[in-house]
Coordinates of C-alpha atoms in Angstrom, one line a residue:
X235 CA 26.0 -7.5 -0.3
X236 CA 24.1 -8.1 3.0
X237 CA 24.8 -5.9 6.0
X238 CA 26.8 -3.8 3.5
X239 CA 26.4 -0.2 5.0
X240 CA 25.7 3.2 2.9
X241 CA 26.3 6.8 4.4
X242 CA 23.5 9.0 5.4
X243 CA 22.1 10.6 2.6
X244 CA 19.2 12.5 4.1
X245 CA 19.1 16.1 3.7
X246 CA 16.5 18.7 5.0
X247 CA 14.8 21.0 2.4
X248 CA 12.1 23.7 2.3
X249 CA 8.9 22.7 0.4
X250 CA 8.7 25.4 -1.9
X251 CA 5.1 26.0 -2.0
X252 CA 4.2 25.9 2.0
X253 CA 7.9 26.7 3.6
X254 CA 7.7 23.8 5.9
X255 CA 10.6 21.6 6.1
X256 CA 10.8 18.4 4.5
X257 CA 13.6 15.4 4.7
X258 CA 14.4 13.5 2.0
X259 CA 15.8 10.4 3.2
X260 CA 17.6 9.3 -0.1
X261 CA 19.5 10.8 -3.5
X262 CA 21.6 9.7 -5.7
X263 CA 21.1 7.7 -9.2
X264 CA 19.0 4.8 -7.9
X265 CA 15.3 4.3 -7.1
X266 CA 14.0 3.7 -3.6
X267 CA 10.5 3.2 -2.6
X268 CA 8.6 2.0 0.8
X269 CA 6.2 -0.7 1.6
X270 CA 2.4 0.3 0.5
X271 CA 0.8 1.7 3.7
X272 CA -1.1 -1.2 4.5
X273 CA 2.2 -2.8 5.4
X274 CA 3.8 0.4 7.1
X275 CA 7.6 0.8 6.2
X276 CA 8.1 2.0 10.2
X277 CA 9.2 -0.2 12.9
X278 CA 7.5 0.0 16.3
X279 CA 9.0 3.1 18.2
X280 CA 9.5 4.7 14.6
X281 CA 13.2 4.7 15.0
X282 CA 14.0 3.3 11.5
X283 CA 12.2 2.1 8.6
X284 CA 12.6 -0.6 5.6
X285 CA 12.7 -0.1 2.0
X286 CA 13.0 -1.1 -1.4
X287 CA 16.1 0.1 -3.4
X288 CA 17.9 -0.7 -6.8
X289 CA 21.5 1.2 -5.1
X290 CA 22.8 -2.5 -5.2
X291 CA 22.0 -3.8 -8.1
X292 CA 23.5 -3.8 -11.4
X293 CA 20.2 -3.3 -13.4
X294 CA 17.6 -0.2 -12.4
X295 CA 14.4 -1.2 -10.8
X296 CA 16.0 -4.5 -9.9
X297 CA 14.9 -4.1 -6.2
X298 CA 16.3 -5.2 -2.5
X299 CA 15.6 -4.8 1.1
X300 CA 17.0 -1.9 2.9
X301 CA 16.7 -0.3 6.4
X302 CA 17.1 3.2 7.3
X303 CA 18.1 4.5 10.9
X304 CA 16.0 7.8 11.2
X305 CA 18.1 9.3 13.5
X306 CA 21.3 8.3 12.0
X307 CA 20.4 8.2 8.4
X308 CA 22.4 5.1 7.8
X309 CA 21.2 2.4 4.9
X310 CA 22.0 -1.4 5.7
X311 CA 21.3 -3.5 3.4
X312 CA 19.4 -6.6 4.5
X313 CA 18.7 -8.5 1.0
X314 CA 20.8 -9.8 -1.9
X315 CA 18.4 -11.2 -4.5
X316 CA 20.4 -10.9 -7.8
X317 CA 16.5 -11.7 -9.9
X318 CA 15.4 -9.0 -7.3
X319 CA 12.4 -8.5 -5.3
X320 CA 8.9 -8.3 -6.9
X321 CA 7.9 -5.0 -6.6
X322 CA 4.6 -4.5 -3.9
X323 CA 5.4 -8.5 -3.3
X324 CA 6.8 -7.6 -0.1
X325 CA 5.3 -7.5 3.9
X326 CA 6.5 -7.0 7.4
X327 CA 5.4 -7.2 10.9
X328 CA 4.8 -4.0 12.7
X329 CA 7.9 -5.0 14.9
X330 CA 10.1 -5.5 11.3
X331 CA 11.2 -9.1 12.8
X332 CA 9.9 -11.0 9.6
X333 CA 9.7 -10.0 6.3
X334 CA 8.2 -12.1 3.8
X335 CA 8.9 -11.1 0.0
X336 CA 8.5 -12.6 -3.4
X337 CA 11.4 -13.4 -6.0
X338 CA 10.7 -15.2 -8.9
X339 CA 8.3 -18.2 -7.9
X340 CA 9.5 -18.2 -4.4
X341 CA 8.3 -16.9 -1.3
X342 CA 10.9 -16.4 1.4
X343 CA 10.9 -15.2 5.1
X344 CA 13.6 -13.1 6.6
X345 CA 14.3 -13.0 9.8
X346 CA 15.9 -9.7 11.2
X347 CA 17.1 -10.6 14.3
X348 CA 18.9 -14.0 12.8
X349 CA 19.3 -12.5 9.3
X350 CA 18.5 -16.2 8.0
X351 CA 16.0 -16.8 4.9
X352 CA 14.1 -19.8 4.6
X353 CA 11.9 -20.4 1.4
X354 CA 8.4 -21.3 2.4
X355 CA 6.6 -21.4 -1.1
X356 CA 7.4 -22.2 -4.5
X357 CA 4.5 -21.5 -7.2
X358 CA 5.4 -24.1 -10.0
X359 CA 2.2 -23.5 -12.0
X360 CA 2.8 -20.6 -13.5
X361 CA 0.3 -18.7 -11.7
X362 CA 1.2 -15.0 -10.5
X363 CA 1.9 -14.4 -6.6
X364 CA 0.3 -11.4 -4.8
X365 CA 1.5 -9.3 -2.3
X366 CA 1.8 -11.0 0.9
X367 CA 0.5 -10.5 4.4
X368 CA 2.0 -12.1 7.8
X369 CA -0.9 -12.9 10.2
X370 CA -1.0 -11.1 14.0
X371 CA -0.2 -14.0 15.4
X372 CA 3.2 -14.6 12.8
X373 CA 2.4 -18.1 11.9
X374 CA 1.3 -17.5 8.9
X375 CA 0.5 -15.5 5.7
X376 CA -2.1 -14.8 3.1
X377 CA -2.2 -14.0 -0.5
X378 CA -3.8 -14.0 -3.6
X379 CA -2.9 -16.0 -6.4
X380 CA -4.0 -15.7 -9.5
X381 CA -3.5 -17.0 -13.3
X382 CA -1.6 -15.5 -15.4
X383 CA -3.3 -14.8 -18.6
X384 CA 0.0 -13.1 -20.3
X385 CA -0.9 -10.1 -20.6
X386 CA 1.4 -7.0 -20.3
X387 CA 0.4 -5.3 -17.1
X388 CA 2.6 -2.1 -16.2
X389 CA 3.3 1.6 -16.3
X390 CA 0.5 4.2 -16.4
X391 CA -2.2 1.5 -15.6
X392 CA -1.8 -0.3 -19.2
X393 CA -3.2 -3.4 -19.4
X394 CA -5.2 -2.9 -16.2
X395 CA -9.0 -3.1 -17.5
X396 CA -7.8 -5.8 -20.0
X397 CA -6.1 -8.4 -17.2
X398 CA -9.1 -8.0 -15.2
X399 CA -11.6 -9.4 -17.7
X400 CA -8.8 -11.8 -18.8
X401 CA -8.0 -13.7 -15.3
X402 CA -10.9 -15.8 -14.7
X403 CA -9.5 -17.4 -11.8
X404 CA -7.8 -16.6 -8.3
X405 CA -7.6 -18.1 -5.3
X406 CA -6.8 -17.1 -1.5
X407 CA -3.8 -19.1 0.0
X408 CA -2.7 -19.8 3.5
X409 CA 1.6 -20.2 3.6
X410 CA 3.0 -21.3 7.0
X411 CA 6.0 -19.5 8.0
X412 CA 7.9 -22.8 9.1
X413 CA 7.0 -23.7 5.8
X414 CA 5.3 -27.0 6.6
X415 CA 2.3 -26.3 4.7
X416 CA -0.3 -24.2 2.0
X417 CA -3.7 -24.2 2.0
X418 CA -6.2 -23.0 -0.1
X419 CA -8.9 -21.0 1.8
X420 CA -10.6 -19.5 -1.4
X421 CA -11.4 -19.7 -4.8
X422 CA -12.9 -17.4 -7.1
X423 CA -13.5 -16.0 -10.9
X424 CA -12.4 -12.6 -10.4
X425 CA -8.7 -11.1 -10.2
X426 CA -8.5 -11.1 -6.4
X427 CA -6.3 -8.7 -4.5
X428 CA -5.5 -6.1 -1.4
X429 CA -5.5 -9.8 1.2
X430 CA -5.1 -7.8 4.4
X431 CA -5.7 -9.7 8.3
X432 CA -7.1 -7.6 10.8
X433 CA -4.8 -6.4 13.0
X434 CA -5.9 -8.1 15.8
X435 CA -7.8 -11.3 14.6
X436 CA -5.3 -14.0 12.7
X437 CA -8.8 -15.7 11.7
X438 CA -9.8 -12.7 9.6
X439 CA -9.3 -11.3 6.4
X440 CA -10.0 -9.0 3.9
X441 CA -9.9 -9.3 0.0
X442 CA -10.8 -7.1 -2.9
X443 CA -12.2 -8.1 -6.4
X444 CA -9.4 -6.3 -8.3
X445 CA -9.8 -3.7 -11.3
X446 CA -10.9 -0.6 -12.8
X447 CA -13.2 0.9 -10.0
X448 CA -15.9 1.9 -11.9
X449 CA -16.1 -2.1 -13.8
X450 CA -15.9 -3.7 -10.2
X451 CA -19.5 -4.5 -9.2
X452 CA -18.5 -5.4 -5.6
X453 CA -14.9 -4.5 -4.6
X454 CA -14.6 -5.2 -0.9
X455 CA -14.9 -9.0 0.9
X456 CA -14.4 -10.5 4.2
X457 CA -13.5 -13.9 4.7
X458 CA -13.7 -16.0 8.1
X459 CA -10.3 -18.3 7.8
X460 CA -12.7 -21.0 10.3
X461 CA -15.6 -21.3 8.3
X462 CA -14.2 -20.2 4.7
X463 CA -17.4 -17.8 4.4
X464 CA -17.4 -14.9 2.8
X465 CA -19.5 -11.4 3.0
X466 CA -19.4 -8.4 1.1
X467 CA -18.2 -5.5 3.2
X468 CA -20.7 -2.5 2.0
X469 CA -22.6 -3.5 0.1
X470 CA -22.1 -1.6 -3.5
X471 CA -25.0 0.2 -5.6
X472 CA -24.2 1.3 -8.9
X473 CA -23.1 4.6 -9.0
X474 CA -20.6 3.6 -6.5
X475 CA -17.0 3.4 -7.3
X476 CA -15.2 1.8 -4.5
X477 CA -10.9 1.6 -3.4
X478 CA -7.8 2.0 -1.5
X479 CA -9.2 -0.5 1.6
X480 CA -7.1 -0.7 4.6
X481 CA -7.9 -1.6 8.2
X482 CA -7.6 1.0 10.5
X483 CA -5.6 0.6 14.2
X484 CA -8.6 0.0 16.2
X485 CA -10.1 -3.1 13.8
X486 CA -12.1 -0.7 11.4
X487 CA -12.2 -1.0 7.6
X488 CA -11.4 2.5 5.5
X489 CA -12.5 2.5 1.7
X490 CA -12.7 5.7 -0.6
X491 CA -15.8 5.9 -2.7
X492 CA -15.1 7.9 -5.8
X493 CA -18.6 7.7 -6.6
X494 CA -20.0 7.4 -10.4
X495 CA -17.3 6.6 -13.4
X496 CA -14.2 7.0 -11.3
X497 CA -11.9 3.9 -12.4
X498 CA -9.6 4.6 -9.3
X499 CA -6.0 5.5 -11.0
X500 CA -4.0 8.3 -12.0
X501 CA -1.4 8.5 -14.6
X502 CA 1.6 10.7 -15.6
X503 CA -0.7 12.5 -17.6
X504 CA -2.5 13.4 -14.5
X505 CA -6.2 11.3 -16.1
X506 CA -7.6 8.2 -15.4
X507 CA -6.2 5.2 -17.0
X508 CA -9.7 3.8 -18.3
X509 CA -12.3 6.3 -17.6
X510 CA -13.6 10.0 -17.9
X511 CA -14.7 10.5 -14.7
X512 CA -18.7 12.1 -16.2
X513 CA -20.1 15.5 -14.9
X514 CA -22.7 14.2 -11.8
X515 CA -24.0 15.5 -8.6
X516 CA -22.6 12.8 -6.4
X517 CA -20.5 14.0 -3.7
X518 CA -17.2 11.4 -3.3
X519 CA -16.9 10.1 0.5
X520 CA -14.9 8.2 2.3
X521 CA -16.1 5.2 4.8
X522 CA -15.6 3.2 7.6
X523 CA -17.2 -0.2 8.1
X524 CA -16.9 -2.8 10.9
X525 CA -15.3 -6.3 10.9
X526 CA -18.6 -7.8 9.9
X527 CA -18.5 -4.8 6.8
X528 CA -22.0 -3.0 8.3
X529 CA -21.1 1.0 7.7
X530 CA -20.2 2.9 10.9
X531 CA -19.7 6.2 9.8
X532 CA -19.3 8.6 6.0
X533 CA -17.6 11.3 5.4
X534 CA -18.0 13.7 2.4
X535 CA -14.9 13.8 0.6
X536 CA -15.3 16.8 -1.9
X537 CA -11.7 16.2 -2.7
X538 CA -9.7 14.8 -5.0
X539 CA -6.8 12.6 -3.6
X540 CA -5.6 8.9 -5.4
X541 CA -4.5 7.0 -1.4
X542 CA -5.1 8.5 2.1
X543 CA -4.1 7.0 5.4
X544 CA -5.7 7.4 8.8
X545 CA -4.4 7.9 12.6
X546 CA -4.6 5.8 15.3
X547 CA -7.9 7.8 16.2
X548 CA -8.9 8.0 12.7
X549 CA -9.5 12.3 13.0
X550 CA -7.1 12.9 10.6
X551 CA -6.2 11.6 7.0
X552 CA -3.1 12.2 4.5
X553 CA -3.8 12.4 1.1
X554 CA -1.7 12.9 -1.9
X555 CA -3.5 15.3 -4.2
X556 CA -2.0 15.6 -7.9
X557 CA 0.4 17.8 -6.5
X558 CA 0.6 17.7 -2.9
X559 CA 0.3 16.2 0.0
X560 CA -3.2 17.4 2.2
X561 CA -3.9 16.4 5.6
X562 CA -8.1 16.4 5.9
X563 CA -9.6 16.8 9.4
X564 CA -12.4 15.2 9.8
X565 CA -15.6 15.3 12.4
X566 CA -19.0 14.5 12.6
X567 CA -20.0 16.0 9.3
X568 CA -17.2 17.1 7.0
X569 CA -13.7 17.4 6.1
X570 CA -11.2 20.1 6.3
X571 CA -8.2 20.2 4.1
X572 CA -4.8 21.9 4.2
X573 CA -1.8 21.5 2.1
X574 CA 1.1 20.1 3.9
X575 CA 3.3 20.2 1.1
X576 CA 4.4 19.3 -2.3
X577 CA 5.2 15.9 -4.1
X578 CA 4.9 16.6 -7.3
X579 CA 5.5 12.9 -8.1
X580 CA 4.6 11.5 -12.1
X581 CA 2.4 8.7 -11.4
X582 CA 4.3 6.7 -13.5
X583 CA 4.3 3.5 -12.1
X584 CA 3.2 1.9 -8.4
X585 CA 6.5 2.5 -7.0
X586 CA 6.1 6.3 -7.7
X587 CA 3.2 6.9 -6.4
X588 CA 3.1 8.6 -3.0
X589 CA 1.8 6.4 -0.9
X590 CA 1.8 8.6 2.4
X591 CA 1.6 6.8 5.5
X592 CA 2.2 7.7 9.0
X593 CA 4.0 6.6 11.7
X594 CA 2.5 4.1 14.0
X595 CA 2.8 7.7 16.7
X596 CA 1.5 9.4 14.3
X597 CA 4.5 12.2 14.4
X598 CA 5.7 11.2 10.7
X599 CA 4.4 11.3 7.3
X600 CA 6.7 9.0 4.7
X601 CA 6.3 9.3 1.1
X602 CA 7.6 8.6 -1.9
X603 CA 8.3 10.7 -5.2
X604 CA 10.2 10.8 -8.9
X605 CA 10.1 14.7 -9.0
X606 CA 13.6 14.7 -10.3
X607 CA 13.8 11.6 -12.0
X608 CA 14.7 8.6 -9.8
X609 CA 12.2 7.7 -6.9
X610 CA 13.2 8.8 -3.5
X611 CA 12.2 8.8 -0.2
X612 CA 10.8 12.1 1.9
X613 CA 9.6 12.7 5.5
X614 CA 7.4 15.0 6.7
X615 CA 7.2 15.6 10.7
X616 CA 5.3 17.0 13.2
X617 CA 6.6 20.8 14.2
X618 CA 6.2 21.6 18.2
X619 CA 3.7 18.5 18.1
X620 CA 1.5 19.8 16.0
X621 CA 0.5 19.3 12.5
X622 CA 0.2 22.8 11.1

């Protein structure tokens, strides 16, 4: 039940392969995951975070809202959807006031401080909602809709190459949080995802033509909320095999380019879903572009990791290797990497998939991982400041 309270659970261990200490924040015979680092699962000051747990539910995998006090280790529970909350249909502000999540059809908006949920959407068409994003200014949010062309879409990437060419329409929607309203900014024949505002512009947006990397002839779009129009952000060639977008703290747009054949997943069988990646001389790289999408600066990524996340200065990335968790420093002309620690996650489905992301100081790495089974929750931190 809501505000229900759960005794700390986290526990330090030593990460067998580097000897540095690692907490894992949750145990026991449920699942927990956090929000997809776009989002950030931290609140402002990095006290406590929010996350998504079945420990309430009388079904695994049937998901609520949770937060965590860091310090304490003490789980409230903040939702009690008995259909559960869609998995990666969920959102926050940075200061974890609203949350915005999708159940069913609905859309509702919960606010922390008042602990009152309001619905502000209701799809009745049938179509399937995206995940959600709350606008800087917190009036409203953005998604991508799209049909749904009844297709099973789920663990190890099945079905992904197949709903892509099946959805042959999506659209970008506008949902005020009062409620009051929904607008349609954007239409479109692709499968549209990744809707992100910049982080300091509630007029801007970014969108992504969704699928198999290597099948996605342009991947990455910007879309002016005034005027409606629409620009590619780097332009793509096509040897080039772009993913994982996210805008950085100071307005900048991250993308990983896996270069030729690379479809952009892993699975439990540590492959690509839809692709063999062929033998080629192209070195991957990873990019920043500007809010108008004109490239700023590449980096040669002669790595292999599936997501990375960026600092506020953007130096330093974490990745999560097949096995581990790298952090890669970067400078003018290449990229150093050192193992931080081990996952060792199965890559089963979205929800077990690392998804590193650091604090908004910077001084803590969450991630998430099934390495015994059930997904759980781990933090890495900063020893004496530093890194390693």
């Amino acid at each position: 039940m809501i505000g229900d309270e759960y005794a700390p659970e986290k526990r330090k261990i030593i990460d067998e392969k580097t000897g540095k200490p690692v907490w894992q924040l949750t145990t026991g015979d449920c699942n927990n995951y956090h929000f997809y680092f776009t989002d950030n699962s931290f609140t402002l000051g990095d006290k406590e975070i929010y996350f998504m747990s079945d420990r309430a539910s009388n079904s695994l995998e049937v998901y609520n809202l949770f937060r965590m006090d860091l310090g304490t280790g003490v789980i409230q529970q903040m939702t009690d959807e008995k259909a559960g909350i869609t998995p990666t249909g969920h959102t926050k502000t940075p200061d974890s006031e609203i949350v915005v999540y999708v159940t069913g059809n609905k859309i509702k908006k919960l606010n922390t401080k008042t602990m009152t949920t309001t619905v502000i959407y209701e799809e009745t068409t049938g179509a399937h909602l995206g995940h959600p994003f709350i606008a800087p200014n917190k009036k409203y949010i953005g998604l991508a809709i799209n049909e749904n062309p009844g297709l099973y879409h789920g663990a190890n990437y099945y079905g992904f190459k197949e709903q892509m060419y099946a959805i042959k329409k999506g659209w970008i929607t506008l949902v005020y949080l009062d409620g009051s309203k929904a607008v349609t900014v954007h239409e479109s024949s692709h499968w549209l995802g990744h809707f992100q505002f910049a982080p300091d512009d509630s007029t801007l947006a970014m969108f992504c033509h969704e699928g198999p990397w290597h099948l996605v002839n342009q991947r990455i779009w910007l879309l002016d909320l005034i005027s409606r129009d629409i620009v590619p952000c780097f332009r793509q060639y096509q040897d080039d095999c772009v993913g994982h977008e996210f805008w950085t703290s100071d307005g900048k747009i991250f993308f990983d380019n896996r270069r030729k054949g690379h479809d952009g997943t892993i699975t439990s069988n540590k492959t690509q879903a839809t692709s063999v990646e062929p033998e080629t001389a192209e070195i991957p790289y990873v990019g920043l572009a500007d809010s108008k999408g004109n490239i700023v600066k590449c980096t040669d990524m002669p790595y292999y990791c599936n997501h990375y996340h960026a600092t506020n200065d953007n130096k330093l990335l974490v990745g999560d290797q097949v096995e581990d968790l790298v952090l890669i420093h970067l400078d003018e002309n290449s990229a150093k990497l050192e193992t931080l620690c081990s996952h060792h996650t199965s890559w089963r489905t979205q929800q077990s998939h690392c998804h590193p992301t650091f604090s908004w100081n910077n001084e803590k790495i969450l991630f998430a991982s099934d390495r015994k089974g059930r997904i759980h929750l781990y933090l890495a931190e900063q020893q004496d400041g530093k890194w390693l």
